[in-house]
CSV table of C-alpha atoms in Angstrom, one decimal:
chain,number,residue,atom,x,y,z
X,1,UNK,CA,0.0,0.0,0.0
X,2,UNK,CA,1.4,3.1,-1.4
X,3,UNK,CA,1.1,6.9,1.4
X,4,UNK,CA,0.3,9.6,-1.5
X,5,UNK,CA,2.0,12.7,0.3
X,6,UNK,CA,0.5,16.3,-1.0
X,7,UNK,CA,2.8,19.6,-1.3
X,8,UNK,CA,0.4,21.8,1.2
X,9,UNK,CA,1.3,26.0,0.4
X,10,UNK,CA,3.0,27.3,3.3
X,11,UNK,CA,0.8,28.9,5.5
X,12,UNK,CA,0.8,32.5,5.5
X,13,UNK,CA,1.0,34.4,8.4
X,14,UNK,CA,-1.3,37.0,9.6
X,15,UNK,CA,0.1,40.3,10.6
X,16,UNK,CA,0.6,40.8,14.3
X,17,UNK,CA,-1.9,43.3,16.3
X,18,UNK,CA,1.1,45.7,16.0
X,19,UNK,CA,1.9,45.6,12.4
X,20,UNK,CA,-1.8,46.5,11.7
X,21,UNK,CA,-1.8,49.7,13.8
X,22,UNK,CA,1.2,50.7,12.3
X,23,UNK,CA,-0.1,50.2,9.0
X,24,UNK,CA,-3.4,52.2,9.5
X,25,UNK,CA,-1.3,55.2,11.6
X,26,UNK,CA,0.9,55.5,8.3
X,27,UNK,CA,-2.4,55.6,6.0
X,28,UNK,CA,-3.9,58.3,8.1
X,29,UNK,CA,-1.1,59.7,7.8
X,30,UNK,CA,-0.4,60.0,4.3
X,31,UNK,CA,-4.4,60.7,3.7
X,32,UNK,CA,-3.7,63.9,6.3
X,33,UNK,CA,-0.7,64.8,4.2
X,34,UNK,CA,-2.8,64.9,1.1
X,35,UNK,CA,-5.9,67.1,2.8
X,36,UNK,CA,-3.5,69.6,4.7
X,37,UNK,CA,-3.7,72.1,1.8
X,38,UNK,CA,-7.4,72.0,1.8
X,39,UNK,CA,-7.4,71.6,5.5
X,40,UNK,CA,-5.5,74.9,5.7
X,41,UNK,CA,-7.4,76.7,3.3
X,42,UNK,CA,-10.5,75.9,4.3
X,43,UNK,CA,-9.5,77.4,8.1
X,44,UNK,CA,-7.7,80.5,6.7
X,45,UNK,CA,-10.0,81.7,4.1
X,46,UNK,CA,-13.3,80.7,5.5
X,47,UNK,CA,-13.1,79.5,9.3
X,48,UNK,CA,-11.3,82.7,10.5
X,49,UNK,CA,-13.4,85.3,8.2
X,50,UNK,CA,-16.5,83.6,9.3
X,51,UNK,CA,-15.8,83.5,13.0
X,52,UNK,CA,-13.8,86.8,12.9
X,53,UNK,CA,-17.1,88.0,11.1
X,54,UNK,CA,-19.6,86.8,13.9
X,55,UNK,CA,-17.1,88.3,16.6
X,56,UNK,CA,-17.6,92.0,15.3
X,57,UNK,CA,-21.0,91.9,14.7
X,58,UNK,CA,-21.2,92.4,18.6
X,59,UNK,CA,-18.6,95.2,18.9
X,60,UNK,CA,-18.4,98.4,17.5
X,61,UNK,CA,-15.8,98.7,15.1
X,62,UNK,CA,-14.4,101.3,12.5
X,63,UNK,CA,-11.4,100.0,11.1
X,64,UNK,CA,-9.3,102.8,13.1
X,65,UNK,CA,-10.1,102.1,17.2
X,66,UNK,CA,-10.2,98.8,18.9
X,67,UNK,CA,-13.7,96.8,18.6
X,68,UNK,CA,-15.2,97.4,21.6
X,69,UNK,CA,-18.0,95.0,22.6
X,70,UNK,CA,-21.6,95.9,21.9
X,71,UNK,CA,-23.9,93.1,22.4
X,72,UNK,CA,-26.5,93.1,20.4
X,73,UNK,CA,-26.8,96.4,19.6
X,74,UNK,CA,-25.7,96.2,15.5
X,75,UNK,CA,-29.2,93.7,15.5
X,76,UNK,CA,-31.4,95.9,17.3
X,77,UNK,CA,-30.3,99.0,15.0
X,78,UNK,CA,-31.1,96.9,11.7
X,79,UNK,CA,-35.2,97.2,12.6
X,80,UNK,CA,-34.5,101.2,12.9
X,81,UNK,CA,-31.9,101.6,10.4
X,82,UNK,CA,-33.8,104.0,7.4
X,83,UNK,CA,-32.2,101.8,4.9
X,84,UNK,CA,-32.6,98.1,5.9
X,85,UNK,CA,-35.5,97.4,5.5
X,86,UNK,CA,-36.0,99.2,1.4
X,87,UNK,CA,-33.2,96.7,1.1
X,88,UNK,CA,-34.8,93.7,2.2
X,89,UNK,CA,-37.9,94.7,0.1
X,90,UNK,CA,-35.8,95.2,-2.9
X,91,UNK,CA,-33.9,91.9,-2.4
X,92,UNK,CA,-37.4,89.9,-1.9
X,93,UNK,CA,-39.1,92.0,-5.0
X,94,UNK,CA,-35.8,90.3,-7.1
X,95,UNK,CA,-35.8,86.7,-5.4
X,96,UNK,CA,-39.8,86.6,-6.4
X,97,UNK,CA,-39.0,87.8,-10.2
X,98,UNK,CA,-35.7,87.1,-11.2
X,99,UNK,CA,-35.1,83.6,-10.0
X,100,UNK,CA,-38.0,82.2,-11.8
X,101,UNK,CA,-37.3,84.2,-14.8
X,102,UNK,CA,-33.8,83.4,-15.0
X,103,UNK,CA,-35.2,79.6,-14.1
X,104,UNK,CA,-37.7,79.6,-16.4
X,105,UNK,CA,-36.2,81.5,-19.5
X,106,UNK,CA,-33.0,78.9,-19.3
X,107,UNK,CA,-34.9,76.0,-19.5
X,108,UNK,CA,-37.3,77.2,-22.1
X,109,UNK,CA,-34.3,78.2,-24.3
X,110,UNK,CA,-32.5,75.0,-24.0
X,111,UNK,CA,-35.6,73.2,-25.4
X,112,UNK,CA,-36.3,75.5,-27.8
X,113,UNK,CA,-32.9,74.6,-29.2
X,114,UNK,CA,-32.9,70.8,-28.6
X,115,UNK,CA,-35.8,71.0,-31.1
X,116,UNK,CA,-33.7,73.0,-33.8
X,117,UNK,CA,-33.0,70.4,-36.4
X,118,UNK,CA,-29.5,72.8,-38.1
X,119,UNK,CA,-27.3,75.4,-36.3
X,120,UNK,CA,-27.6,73.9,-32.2
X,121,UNK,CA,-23.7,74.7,-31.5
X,122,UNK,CA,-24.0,78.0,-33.5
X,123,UNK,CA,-27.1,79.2,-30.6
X,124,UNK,CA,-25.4,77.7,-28.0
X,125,UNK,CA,-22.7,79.8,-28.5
X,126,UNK,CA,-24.7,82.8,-29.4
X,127,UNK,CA,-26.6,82.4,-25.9
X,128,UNK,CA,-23.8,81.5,-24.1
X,129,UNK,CA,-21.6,84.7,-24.9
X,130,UNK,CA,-23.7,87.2,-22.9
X,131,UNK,CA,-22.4,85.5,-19.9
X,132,UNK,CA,-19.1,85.8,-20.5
X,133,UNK,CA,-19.1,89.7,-20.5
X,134,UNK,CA,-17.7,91.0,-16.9
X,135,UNK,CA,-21.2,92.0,-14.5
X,136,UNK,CA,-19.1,95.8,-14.4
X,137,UNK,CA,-18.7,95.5,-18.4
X,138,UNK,CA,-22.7,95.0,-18.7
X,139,UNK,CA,-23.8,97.3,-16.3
X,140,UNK,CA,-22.5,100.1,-18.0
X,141,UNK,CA,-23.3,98.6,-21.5
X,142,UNK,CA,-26.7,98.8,-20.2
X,143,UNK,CA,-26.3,102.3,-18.5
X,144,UNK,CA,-26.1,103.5,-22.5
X,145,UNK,CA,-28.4,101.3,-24.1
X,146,UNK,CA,-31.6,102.4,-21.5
X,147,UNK,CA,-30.3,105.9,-21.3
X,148,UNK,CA,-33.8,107.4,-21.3
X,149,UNK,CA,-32.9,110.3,-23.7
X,150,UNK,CA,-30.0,109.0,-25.8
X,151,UNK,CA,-30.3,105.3,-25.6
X,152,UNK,CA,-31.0,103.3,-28.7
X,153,UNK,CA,-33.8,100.9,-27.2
X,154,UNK,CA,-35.8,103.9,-26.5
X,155,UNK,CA,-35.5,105.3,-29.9
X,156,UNK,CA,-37.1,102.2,-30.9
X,157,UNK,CA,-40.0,102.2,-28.5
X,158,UNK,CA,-40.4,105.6,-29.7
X,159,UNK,CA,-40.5,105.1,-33.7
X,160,UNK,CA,-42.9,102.3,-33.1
X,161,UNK,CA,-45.2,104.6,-31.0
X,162,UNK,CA,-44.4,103.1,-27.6
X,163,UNK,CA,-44.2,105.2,-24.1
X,164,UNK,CA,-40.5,105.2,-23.5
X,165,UNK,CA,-39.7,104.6,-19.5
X,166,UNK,CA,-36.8,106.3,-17.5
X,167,UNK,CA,-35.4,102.9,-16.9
X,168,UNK,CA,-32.5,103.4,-14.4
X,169,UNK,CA,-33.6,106.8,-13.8
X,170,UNK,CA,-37.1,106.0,-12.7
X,171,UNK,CA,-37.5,104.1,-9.0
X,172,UNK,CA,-40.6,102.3,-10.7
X,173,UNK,CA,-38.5,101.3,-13.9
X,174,UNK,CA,-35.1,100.7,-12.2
X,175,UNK,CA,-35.2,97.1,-10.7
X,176,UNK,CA,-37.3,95.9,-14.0
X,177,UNK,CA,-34.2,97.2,-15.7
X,178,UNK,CA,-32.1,95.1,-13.6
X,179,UNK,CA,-34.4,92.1,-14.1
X,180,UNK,CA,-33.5,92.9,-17.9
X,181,UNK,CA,-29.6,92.9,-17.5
X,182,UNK,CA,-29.6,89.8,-15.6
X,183,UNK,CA,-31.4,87.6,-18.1
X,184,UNK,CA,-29.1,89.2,-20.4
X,185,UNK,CA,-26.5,86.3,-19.1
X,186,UNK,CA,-29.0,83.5,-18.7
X,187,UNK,CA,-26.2,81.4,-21.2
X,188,UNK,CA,-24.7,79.4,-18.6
X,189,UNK,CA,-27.6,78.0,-17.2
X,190,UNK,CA,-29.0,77.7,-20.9
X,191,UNK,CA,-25.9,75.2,-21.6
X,192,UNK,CA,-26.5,73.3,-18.4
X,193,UNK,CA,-30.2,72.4,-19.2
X,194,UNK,CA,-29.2,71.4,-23.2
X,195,UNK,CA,-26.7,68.8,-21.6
X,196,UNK,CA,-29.3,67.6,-19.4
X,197,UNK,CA,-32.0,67.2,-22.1
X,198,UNK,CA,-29.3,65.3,-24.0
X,199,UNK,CA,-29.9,62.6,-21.2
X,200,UNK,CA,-33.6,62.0,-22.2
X,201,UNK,CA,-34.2,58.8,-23.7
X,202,UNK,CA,-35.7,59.5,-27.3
X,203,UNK,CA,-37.5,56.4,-26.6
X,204,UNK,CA,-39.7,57.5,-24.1
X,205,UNK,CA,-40.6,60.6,-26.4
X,206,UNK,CA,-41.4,57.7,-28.9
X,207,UNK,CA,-43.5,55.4,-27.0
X,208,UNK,CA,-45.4,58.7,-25.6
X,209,UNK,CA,-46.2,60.2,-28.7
X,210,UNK,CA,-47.5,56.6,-30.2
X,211,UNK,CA,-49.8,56.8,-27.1
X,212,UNK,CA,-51.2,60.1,-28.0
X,213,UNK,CA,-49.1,62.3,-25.8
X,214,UNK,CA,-49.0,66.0,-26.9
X,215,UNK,CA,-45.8,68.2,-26.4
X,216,UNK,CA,-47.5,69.7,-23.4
X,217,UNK,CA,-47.8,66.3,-21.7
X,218,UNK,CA,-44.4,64.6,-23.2
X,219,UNK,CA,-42.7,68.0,-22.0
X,220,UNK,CA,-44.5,68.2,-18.0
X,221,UNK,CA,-44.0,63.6,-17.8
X,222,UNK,CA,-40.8,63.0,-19.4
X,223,UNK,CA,-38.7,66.5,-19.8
X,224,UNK,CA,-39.8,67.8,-16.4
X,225,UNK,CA,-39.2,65.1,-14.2
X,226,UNK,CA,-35.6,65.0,-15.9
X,227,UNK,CA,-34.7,68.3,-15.6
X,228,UNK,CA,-35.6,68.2,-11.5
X,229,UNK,CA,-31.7,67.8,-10.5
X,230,UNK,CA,-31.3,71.0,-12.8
X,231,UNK,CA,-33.9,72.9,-11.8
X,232,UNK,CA,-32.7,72.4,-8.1
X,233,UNK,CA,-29.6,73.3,-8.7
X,234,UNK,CA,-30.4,76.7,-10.5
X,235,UNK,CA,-33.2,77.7,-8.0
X,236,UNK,CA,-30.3,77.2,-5.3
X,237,UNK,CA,-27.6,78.9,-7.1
X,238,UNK,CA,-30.0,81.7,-8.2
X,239,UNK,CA,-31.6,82.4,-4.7
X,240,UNK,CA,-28.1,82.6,-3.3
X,241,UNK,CA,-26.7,85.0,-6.2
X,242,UNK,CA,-29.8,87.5,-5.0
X,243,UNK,CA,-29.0,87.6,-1.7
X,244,UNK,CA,-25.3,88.6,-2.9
X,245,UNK,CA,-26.3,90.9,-5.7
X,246,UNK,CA,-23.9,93.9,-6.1
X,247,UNK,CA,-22.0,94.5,-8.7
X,248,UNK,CA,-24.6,95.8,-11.7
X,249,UNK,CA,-26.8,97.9,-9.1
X,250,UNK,CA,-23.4,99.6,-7.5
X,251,UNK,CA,-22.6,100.3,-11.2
X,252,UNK,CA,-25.7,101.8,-12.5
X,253,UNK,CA,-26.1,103.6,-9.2
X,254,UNK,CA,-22.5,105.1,-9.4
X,255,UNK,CA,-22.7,106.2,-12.7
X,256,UNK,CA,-26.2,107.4,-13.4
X,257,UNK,CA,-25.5,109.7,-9.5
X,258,UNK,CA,-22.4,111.3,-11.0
X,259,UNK,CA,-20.0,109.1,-8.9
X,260,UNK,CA,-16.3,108.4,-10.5
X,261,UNK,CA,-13.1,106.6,-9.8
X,262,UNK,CA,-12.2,108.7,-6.7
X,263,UNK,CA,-15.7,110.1,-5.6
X,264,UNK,CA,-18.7,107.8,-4.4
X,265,UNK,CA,-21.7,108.1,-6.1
X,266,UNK,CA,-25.3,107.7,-4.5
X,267,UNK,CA,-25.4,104.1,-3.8
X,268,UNK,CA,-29.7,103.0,-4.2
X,269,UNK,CA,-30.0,106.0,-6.9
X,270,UNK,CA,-32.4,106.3,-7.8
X,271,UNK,CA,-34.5,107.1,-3.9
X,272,UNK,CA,-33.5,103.6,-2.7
X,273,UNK,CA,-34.9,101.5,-5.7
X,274,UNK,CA,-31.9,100.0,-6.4
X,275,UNK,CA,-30.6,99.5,-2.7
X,276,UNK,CA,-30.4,95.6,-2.1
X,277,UNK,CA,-29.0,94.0,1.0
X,278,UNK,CA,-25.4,93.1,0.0
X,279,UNK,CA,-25.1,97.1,-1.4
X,280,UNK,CA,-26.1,98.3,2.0
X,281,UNK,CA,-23.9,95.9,3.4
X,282,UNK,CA,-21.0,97.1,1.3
X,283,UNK,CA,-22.2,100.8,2.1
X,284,UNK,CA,-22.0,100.4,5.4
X,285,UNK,CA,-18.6,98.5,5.9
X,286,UNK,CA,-16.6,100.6,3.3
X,287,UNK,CA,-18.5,104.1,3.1
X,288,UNK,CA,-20.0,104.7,6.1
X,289,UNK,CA,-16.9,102.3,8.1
X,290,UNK,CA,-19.7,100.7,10.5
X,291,UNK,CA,-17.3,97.4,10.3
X,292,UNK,CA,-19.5,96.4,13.4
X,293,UNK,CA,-22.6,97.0,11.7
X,294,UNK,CA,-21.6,95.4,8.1
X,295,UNK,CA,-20.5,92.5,10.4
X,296,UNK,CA,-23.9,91.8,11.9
X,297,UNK,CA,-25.3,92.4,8.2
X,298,UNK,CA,-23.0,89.7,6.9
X,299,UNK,CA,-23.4,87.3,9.6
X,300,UNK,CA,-27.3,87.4,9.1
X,301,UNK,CA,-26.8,87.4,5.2
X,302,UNK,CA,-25.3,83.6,6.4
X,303,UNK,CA,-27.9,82.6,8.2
X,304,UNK,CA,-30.4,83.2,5.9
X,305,UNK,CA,-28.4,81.9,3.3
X,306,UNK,CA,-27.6,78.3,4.7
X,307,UNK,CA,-31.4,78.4,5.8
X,308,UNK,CA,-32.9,78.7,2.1
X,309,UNK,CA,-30.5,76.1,0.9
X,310,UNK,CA,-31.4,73.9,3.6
X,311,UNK,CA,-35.2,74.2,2.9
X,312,UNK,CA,-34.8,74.1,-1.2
X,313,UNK,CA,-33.0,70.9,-0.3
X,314,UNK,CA,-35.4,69.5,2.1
X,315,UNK,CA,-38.3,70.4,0.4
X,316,UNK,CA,-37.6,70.0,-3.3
X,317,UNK,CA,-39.1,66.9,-3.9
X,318,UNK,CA,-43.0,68.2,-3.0
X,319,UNK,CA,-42.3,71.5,-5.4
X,320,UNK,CA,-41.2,69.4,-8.7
């Protein structure tokens, strides 16, 4: 009777309790090494601002004297403060009109040219290159084109017979001027939705127009419910660019008031109509020097902010 031996593989030995403790120390270690930069950017440029920022909004501080500690003093003066609340009227008036127009207008623009059968890349670009122009750049391209008494679009309303407003000039016609300049760079948002509809299964349109479906009901069952992501993420983005508008009402306001490079200009010209929170804040931290004040602004400009996004995000299944 023959023993058949078999070659067994040598058994491999676990690694010790030790070995495995220094192995995960090094890779926490090398994983810390790679976030540091971030890490250190993240607390230079936004920790420190942000807490610096909610430590002056209870001082008193003007850039030149020590802050001095105010409690909540910069608060309370916000529900007296002449111009904080035309501000906060301002800003709702353009969060109720300008994000759904800007919403709206992209996404009917992008399926108007999904539907184009020639020339897509040609009005992609030709949408797309509003929103490359600099927001200082439009403003004052604007400034010119709605001048009420030189400005070509009113030379048009006029030879056609229509009343010609005062536009920037006018407090009722100011902020729908605004609303005008804005959608003026609606590109970016126009090139977003196209790539999205891109993602729609031409099937489904295929199926749902054998069944009868009309282009209302193929658009509200099959576009819409694609485009939700999109139309998220542009109602977020938009709410939070009106709570920081700036730059095109400081520049109509500074030029139409007679302010220049070395001189400030009215800032809300004309009679407040164009003063929105982030302008007061900006008026009241570098003009007026209230550091304390623009601090407390800021800090509830923050609040509000995360709070919106929050409740988009919370609630944006029930509103699509």
């Amino acid at each position: 009777m023959s023993v058949v031996t078999q070659n067994r593989p040598p058994a491999v030995a676990s690694p010790s309790p030790k070995s495995r403790s220094r192995g995960r120390r090094q890779r926490n270690t090398f994983v810390a090494v790679l976030m540091a930069p971030s890490a250190i950017g993240f607390v230079v440029f936004f920790g420190y601002p942000l807490v610096q920022t909610v430590y002056l909004s209870f001082t008193h501080y003007n850039l030149i004297s020590a802050p001095t500690w105010a409690g909540l003093d910069n608060f309370r003066y916000m529900l007296v403060d002449a111009q904080f609340w035309p501000a906060v009227r301002n800003t709702l008036w353009m969060l109720a009109i300008l994000v759904p127009l800007h919403v709206g207008l992209s996404m009917l623009i992008a399926v108007l040219i999904m539907g184009v059968k020639r020339g897509r890349t040609a009005l992609r670009v030709v949408f797309y290159f509003p929103s490359l122009v600099p927001p200082v750049a439009a403003g004052l391209a604007f400034v010119y084109l709605l001048n009420p008494g030189t400005g070509p679009v009113n030379k048009v309303l006029a030879a056609v017979g229509v009343p010609a407003p005062q536009w920037f000039e006018s407090p009722t016609w100011s902020k729908p001027a605004l609303i005008l300049l804005s959608l003026w760079g609606v590109g970016t948002f126009v090139v977003i939705f196209y790539t999205s509809l891109l993602d729609v299964p031409l099937e489904q349109y295929e199926a749902a127009s054998i069944d009868g479906a009309g282009a209302a009901r193929r658009f509200w069952h099959i576009t819409l419910p694609t485009l939700r992501p999109v139309i998220l993420f542009a109602s977020i983005t938009g709410v939070i660019d009106v709570l920081q508008y700036f730059a095109q009402p400081y520049v109509v306001a500074q030029v139409l008031s007679g302010g220049t490079a070395t001189t400030a200009g009215t800032l809300g010209y004309p009679q407040d109509s164009t003063m929105f929170y982030s302008v007061l804040l900006y008026k009241q931290g570098f003009q007026n020097f209230n550091l304390g004040y623009a601090s407390a602004l800021a800090s509830l400009l923050f609040v509000v902010s995360i709070a919106v996004a929050a409740l988009f995000v919370r609630r944006a299944r029930t509103w699509f």
